[in-house]
PDB file of C-alpha atoms and ligand atoms in Angstrom:
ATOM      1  CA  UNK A   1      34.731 -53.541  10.474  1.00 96.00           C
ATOM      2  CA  UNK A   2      35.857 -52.288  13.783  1.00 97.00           C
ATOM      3  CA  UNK A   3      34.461 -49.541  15.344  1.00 98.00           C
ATOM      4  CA  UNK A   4      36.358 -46.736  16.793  1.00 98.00           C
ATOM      5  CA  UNK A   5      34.820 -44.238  19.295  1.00 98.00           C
ATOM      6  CA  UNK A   6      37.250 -41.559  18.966  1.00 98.00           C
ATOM      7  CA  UNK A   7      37.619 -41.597  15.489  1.00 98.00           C
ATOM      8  CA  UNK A   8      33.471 -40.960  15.583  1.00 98.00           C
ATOM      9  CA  UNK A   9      34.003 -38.008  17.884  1.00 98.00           C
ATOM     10  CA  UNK A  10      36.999 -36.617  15.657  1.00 98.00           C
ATOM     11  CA  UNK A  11      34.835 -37.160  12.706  1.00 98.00           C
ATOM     12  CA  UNK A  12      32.167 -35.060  14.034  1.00 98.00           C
ATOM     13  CA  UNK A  13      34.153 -32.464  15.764  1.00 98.00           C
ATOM     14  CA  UNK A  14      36.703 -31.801  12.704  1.00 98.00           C
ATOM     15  CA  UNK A  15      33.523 -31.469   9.848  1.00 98.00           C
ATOM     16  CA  UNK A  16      31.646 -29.121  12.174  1.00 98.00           C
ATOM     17  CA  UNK A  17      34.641 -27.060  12.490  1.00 98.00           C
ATOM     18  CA  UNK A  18      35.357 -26.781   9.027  1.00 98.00           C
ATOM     19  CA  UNK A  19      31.708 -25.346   8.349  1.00 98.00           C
ATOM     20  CA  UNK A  20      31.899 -23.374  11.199  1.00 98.00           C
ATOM     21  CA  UNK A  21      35.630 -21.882   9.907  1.00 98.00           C
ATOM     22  CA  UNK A  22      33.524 -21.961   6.194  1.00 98.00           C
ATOM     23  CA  UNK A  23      30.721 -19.557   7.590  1.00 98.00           C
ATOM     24  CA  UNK A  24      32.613 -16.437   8.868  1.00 98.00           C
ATOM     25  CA  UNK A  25      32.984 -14.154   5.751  1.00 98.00           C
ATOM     26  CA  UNK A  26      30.101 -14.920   3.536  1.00 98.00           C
ATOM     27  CA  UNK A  27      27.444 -13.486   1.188  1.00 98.00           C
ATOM     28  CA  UNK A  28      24.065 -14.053   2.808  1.00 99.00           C
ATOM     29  CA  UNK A  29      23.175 -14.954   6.817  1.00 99.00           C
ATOM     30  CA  UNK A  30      19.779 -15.784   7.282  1.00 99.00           C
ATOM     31  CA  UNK A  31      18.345 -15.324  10.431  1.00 99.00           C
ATOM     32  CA  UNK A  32      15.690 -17.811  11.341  1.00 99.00           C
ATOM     33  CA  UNK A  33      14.908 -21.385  10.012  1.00 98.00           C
ATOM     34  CA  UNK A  34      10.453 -20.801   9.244  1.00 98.00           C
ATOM     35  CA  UNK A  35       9.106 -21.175   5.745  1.00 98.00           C
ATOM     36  CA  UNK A  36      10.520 -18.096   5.061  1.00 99.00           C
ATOM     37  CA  UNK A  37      13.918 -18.027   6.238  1.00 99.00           C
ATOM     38  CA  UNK A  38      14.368 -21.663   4.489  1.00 99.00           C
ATOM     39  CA  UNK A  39      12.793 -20.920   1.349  1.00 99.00           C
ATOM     40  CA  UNK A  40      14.927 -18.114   0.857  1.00 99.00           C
ATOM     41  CA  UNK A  41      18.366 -20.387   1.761  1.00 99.00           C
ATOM     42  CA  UNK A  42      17.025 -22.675  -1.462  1.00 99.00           C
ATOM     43  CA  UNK A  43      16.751 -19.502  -3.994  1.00 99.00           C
ATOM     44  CA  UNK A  44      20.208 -17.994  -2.444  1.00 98.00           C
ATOM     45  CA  UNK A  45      22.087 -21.509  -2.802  1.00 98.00           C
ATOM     46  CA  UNK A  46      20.415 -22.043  -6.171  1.00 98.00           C
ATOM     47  CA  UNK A  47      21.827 -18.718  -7.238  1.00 98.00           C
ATOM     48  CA  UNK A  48      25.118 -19.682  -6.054  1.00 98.00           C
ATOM     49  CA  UNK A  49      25.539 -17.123  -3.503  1.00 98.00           C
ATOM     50  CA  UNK A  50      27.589 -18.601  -0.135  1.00 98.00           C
ATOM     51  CA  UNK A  51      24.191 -18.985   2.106  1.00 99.00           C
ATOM     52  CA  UNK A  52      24.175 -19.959   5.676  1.00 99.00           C
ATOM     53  CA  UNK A  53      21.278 -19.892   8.365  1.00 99.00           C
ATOM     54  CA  UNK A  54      21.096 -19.617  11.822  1.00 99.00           C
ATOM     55  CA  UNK A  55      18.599 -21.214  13.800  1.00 99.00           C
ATOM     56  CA  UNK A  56      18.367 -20.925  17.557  1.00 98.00           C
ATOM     57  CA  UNK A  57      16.282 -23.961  18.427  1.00 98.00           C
ATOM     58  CA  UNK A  58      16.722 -27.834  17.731  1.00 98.00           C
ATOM     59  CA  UNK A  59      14.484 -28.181  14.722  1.00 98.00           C
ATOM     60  CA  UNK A  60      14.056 -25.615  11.850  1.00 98.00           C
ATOM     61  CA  UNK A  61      10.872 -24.740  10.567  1.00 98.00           C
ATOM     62  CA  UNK A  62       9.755 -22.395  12.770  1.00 98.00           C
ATOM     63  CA  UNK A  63       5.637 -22.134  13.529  1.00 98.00           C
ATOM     64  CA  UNK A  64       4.947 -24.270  10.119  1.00 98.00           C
ATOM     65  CA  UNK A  65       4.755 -28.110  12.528  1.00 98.00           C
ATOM     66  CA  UNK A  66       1.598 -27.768  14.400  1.00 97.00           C
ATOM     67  CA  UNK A  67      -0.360 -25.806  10.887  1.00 96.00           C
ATOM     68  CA  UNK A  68      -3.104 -24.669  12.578  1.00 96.00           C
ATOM     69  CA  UNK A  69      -3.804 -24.881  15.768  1.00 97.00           C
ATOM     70  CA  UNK A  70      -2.051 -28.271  16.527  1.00 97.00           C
ATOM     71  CA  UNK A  71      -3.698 -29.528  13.178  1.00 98.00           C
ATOM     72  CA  UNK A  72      -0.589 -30.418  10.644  1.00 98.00           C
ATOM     73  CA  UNK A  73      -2.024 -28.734   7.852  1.00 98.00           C
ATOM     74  CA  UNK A  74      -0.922 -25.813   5.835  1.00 98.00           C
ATOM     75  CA  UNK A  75      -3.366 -24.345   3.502  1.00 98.00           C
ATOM     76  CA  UNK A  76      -1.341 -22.757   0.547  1.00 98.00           C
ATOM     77  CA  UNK A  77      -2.797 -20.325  -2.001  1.00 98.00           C
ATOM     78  CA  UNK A  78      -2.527 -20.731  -5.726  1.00 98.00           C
ATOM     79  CA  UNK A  79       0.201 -18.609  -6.886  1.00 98.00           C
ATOM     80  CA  UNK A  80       2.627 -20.448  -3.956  1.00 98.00           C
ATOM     81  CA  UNK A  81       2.003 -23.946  -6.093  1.00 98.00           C
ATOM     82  CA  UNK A  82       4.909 -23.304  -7.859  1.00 98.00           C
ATOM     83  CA  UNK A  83       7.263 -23.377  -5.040  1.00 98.00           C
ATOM     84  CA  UNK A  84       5.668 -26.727  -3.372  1.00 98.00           C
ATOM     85  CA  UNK A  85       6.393 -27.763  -6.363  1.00 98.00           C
ATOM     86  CA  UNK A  86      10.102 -26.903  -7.549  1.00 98.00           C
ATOM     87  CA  UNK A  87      10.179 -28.837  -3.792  1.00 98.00           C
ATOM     88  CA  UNK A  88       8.436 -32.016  -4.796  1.00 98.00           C
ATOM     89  CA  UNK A  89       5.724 -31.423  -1.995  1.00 98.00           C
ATOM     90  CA  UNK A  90       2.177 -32.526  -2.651  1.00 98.00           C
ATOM     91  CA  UNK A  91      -0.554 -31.136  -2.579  1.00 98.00           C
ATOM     92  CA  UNK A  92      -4.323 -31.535  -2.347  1.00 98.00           C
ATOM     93  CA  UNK A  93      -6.721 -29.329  -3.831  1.00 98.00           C
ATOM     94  CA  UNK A  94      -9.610 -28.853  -1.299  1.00 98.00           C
ATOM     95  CA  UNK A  95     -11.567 -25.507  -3.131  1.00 98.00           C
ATOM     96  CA  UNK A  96     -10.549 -23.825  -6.017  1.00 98.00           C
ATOM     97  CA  UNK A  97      -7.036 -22.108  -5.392  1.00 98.00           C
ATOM     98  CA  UNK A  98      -6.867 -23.652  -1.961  1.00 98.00           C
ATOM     99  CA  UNK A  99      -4.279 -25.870  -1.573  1.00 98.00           C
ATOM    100  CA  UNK A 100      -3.369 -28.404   1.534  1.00 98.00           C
ATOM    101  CA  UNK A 101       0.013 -29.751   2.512  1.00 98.00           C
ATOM    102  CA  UNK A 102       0.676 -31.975   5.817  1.00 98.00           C
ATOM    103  CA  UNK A 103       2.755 -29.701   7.986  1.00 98.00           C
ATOM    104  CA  UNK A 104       5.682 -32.665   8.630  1.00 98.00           C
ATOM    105  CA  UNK A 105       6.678 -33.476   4.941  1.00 98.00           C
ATOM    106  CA  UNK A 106       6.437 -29.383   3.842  1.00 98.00           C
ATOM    107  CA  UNK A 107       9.240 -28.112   6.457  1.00 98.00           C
ATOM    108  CA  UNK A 108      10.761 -31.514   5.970  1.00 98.00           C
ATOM    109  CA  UNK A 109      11.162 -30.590   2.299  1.00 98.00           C
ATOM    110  CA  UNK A 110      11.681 -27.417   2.200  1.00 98.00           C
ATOM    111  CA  UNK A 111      15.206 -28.303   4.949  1.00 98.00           C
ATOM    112  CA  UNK A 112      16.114 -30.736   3.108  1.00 98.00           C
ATOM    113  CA  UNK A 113      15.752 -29.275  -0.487  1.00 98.00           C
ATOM    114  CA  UNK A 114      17.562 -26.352   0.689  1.00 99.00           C
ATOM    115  CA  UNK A 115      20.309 -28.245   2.118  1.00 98.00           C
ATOM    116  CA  UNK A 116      20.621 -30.222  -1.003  1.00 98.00           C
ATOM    117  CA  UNK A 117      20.863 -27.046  -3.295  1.00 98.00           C
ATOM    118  CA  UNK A 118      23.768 -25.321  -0.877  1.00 98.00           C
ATOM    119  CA  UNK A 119      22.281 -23.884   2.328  1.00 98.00           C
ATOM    120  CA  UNK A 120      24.346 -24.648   5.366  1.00 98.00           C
ATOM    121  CA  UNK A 121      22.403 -24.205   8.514  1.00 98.00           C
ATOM    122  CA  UNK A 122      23.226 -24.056  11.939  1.00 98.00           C
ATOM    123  CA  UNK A 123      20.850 -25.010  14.218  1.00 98.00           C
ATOM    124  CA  UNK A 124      21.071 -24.171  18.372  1.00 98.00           C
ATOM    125  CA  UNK A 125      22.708 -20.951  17.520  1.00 98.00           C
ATOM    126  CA  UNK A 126      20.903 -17.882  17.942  1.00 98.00           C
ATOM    127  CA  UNK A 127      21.458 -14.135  16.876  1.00 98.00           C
ATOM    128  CA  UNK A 128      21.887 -11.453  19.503  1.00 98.00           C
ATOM    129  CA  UNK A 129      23.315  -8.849  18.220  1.00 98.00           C
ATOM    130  CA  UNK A 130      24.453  -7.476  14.615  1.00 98.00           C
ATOM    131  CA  UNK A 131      27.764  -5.768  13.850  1.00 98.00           C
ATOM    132  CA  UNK A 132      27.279  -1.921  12.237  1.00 98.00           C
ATOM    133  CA  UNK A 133      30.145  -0.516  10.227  1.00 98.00           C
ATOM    134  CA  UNK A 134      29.389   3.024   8.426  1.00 97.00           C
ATOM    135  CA  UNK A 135      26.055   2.959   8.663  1.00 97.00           C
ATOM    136  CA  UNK A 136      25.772  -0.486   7.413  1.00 98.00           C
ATOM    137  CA  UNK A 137      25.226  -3.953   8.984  1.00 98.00           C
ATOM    138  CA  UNK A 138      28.467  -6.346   8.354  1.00 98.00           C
ATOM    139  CA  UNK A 139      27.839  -9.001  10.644  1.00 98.00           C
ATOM    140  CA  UNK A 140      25.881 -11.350  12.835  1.00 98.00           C
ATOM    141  CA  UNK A 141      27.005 -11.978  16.574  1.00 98.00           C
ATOM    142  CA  UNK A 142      26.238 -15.664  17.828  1.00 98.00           C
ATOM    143  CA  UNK A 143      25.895 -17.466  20.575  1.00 98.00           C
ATOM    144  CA  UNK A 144      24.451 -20.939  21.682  1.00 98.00           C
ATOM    145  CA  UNK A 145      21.028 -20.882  23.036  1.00 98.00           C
ATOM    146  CA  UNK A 146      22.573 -23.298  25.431  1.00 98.00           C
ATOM    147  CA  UNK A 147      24.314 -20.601  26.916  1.00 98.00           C
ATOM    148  CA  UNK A 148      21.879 -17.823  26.298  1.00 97.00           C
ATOM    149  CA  UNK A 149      18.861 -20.376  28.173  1.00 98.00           C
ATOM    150  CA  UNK A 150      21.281 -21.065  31.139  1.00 98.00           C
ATOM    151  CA  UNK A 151      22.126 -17.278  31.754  1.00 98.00           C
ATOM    152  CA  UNK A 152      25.703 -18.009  31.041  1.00 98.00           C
ATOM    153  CA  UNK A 153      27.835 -14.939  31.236  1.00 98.00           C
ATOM    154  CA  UNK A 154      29.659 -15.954  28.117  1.00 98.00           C
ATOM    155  CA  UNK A 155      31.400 -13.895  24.854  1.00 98.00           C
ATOM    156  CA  UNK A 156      29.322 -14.487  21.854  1.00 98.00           C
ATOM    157  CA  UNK A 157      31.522 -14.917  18.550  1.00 98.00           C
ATOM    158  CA  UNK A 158      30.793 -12.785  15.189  1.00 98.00           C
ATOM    159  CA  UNK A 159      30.663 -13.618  11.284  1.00 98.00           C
ATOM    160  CA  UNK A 160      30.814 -11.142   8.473  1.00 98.00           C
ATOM    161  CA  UNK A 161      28.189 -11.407   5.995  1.00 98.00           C
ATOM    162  CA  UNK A 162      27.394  -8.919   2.902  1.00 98.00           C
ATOM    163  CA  UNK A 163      23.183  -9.277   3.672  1.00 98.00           C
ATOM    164  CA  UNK A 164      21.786 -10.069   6.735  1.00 99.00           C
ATOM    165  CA  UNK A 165      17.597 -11.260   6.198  1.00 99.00           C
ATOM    166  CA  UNK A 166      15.850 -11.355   9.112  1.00 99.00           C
ATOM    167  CA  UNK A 167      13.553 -14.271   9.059  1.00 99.00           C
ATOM    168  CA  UNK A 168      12.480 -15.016  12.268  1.00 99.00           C
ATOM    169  CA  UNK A 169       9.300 -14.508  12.196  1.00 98.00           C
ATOM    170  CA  UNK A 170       6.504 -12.397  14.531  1.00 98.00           C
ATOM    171  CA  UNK A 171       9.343 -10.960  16.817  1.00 98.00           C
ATOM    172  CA  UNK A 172      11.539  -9.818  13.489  1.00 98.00           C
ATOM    173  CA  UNK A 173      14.075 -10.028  16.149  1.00 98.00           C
ATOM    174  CA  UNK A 174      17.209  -8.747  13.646  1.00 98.00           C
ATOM    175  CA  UNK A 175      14.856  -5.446  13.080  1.00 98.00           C
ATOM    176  CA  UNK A 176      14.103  -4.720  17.102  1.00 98.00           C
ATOM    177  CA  UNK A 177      17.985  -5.052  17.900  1.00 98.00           C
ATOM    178  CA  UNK A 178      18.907  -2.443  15.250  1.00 98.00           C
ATOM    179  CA  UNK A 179      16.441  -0.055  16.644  1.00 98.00           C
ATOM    180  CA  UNK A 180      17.025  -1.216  20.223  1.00 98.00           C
ATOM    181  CA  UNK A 181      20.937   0.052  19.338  1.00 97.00           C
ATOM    182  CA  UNK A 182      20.874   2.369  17.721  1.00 97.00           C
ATOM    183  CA  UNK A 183      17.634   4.002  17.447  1.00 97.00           C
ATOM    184  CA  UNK A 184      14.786   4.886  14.711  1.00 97.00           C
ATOM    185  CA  UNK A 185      16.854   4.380  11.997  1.00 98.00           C
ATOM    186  CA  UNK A 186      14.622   1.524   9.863  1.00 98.00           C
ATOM    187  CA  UNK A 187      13.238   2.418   6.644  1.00 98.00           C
ATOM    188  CA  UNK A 188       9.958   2.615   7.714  1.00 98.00           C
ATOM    189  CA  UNK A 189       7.964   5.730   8.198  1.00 97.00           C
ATOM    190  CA  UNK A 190       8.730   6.462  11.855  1.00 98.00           C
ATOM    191  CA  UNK A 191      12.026   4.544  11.923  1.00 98.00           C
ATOM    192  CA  UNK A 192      10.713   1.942  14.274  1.00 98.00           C
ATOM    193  CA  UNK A 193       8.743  -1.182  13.995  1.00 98.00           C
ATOM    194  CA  UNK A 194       5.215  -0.055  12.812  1.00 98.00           C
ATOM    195  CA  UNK A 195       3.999  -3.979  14.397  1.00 98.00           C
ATOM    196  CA  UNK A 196       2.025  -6.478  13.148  1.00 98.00           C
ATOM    197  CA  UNK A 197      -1.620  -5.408  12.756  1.00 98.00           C
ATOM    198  CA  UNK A 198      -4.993  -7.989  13.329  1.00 98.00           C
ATOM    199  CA  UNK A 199      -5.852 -10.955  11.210  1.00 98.00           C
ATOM    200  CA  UNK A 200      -6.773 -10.204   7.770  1.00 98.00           C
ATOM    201  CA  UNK A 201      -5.752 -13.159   5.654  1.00 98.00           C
ATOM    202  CA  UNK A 202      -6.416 -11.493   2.187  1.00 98.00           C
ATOM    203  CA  UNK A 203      -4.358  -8.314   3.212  1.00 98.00           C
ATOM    204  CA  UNK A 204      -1.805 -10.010   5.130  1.00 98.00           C
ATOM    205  CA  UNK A 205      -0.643 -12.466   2.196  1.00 98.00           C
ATOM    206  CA  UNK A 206      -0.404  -9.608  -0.335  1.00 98.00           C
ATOM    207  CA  UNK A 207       1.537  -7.081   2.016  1.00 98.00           C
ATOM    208  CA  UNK A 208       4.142 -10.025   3.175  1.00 98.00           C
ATOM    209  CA  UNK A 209       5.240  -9.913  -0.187  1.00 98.00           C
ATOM    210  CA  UNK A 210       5.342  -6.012  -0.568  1.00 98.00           C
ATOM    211  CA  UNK A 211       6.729  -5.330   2.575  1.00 98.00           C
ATOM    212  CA  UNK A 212       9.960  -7.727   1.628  1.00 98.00           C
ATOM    213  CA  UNK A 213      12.403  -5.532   0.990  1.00 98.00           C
ATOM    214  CA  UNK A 214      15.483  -3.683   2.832  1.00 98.00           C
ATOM    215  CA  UNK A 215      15.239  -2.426   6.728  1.00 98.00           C
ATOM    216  CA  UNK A 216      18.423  -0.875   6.959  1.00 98.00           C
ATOM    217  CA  UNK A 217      21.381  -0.488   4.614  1.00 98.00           C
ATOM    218  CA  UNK A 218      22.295  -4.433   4.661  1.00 98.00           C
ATOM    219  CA  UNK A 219      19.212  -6.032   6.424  1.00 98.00           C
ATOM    220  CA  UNK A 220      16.327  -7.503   4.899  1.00 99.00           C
ATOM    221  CA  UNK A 221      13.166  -8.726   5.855  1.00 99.00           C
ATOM    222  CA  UNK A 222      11.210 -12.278   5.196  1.00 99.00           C
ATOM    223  CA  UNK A 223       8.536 -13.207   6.058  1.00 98.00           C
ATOM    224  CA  UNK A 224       6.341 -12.440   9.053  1.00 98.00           C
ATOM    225  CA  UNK A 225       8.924 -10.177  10.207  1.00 98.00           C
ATOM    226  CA  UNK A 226       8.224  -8.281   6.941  1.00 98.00           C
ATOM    227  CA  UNK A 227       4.557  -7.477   8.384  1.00 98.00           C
ATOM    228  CA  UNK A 228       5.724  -6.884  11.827  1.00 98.00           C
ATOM    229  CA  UNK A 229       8.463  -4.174  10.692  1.00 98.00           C
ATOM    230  CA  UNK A 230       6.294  -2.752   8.056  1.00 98.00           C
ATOM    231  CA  UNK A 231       2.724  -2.790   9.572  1.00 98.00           C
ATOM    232  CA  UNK A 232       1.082  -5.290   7.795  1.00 98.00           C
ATOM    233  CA  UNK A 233      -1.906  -8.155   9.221  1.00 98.00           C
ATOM    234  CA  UNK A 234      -1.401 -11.188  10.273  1.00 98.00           C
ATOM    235  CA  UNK A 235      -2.898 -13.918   8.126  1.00 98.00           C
ATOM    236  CA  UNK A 236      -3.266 -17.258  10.241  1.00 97.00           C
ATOM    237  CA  UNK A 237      -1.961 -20.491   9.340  1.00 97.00           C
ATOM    238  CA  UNK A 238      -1.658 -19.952   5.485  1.00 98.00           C
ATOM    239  CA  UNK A 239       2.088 -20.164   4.113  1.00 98.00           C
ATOM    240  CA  UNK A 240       2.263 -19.291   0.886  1.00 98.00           C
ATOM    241  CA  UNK A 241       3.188 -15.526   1.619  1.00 98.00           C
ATOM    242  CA  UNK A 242       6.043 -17.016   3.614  1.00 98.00           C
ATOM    243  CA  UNK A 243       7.286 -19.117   1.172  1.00 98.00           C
ATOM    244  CA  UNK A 244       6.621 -16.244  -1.731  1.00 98.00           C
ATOM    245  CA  UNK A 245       8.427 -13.783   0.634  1.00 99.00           C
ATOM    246  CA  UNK A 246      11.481 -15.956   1.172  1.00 99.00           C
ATOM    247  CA  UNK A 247      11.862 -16.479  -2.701  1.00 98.00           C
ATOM    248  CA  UNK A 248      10.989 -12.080  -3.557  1.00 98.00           C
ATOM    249  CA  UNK A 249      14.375 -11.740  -0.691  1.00 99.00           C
ATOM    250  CA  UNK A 250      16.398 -13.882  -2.532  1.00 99.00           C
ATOM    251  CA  UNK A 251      15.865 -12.094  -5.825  1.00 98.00           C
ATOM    252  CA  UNK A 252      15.746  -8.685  -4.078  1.00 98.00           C
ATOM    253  CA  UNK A 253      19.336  -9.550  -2.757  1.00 98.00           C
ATOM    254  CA  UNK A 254      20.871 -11.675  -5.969  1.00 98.00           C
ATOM    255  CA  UNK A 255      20.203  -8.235  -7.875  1.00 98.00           C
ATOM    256  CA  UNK A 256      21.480  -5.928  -5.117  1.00 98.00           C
ATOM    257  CA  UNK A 257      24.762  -7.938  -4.138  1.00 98.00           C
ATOM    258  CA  UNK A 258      25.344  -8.142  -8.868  1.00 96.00           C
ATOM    259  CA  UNK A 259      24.895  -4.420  -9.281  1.00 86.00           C
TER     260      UNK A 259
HETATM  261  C1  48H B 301      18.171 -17.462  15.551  1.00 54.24           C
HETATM  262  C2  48H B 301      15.874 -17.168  15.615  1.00 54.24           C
HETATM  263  C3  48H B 301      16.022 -15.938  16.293  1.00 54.24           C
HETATM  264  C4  48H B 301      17.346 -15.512  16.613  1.00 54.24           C
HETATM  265  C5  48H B 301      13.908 -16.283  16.017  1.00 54.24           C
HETATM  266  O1  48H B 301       8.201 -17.953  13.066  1.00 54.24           O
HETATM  267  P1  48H B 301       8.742 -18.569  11.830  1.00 54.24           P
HETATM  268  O2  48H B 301       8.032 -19.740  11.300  1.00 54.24           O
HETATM  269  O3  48H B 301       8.836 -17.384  10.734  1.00 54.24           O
HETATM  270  P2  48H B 301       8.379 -17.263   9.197  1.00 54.24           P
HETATM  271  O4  48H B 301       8.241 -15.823   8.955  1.00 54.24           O
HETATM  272  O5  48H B 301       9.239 -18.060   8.332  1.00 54.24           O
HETATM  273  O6  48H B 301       6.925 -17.924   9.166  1.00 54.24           O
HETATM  274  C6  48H B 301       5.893 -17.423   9.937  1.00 54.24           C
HETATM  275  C7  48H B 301       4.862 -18.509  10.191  1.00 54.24           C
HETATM  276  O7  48H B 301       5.443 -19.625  10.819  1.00 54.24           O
HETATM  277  C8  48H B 301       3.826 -17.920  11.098  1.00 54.24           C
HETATM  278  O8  48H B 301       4.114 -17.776  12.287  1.00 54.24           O
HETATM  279  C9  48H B 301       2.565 -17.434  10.563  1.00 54.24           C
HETATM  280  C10 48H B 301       2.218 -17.627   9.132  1.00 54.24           C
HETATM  281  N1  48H B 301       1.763 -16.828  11.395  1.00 54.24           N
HETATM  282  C11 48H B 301       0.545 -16.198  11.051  1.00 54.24           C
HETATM  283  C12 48H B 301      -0.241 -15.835  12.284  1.00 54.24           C
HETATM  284  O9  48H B 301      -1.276 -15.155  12.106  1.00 54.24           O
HETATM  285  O10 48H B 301       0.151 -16.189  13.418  1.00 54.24           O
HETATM  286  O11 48H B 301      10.248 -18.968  12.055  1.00 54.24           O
HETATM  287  C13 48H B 301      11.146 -18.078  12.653  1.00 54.24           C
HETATM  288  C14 48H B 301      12.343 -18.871  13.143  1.00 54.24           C
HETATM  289  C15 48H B 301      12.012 -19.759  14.357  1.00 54.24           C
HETATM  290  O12 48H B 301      12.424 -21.077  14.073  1.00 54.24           O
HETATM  291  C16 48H B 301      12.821 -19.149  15.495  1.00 54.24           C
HETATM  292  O13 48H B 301      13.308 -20.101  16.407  1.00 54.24           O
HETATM  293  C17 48H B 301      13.947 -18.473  14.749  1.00 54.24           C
HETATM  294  O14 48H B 301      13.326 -17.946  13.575  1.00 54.24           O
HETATM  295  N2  48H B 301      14.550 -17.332  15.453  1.00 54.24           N
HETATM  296  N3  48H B 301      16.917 -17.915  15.241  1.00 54.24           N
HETATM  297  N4  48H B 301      18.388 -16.299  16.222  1.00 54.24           N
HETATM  298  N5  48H B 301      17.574 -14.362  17.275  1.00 54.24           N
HETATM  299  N6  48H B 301      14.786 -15.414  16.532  1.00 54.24           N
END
């Protein structure tokens, strides 16, 4: 066959575009491609709710590469062995209840099974601002981290979504612009970000779960932004809570967006 290099550029260009054009009114926007933000994407897709993520670097997965401390392992807990394996990723048993993964084929699986049941993501686009309508957040404003890295003074573009989750992690970045805009209007005690407390494994992996739930009338948390809005530890470089916090969001919203 013959090669053409414009028909490889058109082919490119003119899918894109069509996902692009697909992601402006949907059901879910997930903000942040971790464990959490992923895992959440499968369960959303699965449930047959219009998903999409947003990612603002190259690669997804967040702080789950380099396990701990540059070592690519993840230890998982026991009652996250489900979900490693509804993904097909194995697992070693090194204690009773402890469970290790290597760090490259876990965010590797989780992307790709999400992909394959649904999820569209967009990576190099970043979040920087939501869209409020009556008390209520409608919308995601976007913007290439291209742009936002060189300074550009350049228009962002906006997509309407029913629930927003805020999945990115220790900044919960979604949560600080809401309060940053409008003021202490979170549902947490004060209204503001309580922030993430001092390591405390035990604590940290129960409370991730706990503290998934709504911020503000359309926003969710996942994941370690769940801790950082709500007060909870951090837990070091186990990811089961992430990965049991993404899947709690995806119910939490499935029921709200039925009823
Ligand atoms: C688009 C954005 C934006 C934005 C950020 O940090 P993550 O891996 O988050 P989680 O919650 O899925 O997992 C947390 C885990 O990795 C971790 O850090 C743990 C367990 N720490 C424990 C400890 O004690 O330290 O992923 C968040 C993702 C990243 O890929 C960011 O690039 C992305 O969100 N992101 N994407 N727009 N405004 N902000």
């Amino acid at each position: 066959m013959q090669l053409d290099d414009v028909i490889i550029s058109r082919a490119i260009i003119d899918s894109w575009t069509k996902d692009l054009l697909d992601s402006l009114e949907i059901d879910v926007a997930i903000v942040g491609g971790g464990p959490a933000g992923l895992t959440a994407g499968y369960y959303l897709s699965k449930k047959g709710l219009k998903t999409v993520l947003f990612e603002r670097n190259l690669s997804i997965g967040g702080g789950m590469w380099g396990g701990g401390m540059m070592y690519n392992k993840c230890v998982f807990q026991q009652e996250s062995k489900p979900i490693l394996d509804e993904f097909g990723i194995r697992t070693e048993e090194y204690q009773d209840g402890y469970f290790l993964t290597n760090s490259l084929e876990t965010v590797t699986s989780l992307c790709s099974g999400a992909i394959k049941a649904g999820l569209k993501i967009f990576n190099l686009i970043g979040v920087e601002d939501v869209m409020i309508r009556q008390e209520q957040v409608t919308g995601l404003v976007l913007n290439w981290t291209a742009v936002t890295m060189a300074k550009l003074h350049i228009d962002p573009l906006t997509i309407r979504a029913k629930a927003v989750i805020d999945s990115t992690g220790h900044a919960a970045e979604v949560a600080a612009i809401i309060v940053r805009k409008i003021g202490k209007k979170l549902l947490t005690e004060t209204g503001e970000m309580l922030g993430e407390k001092p390591m405390w494994a035990e604590v940290g992996e129960r409370t991730i779960v706990e503290n998934t739930k709504e911020i503000y009338p359309g926003v969710f948390v996942a994941g370690m932004s769940a801790n950082a809005v709500f007060g909870g530890p951090r837990m070091g470089p186990i990811f089961g809570g992430m990965l049991l916090s993404g899947k709690r969001s995806a119910e939490i919203i499935a029921a709200k967006l039925a009823g």
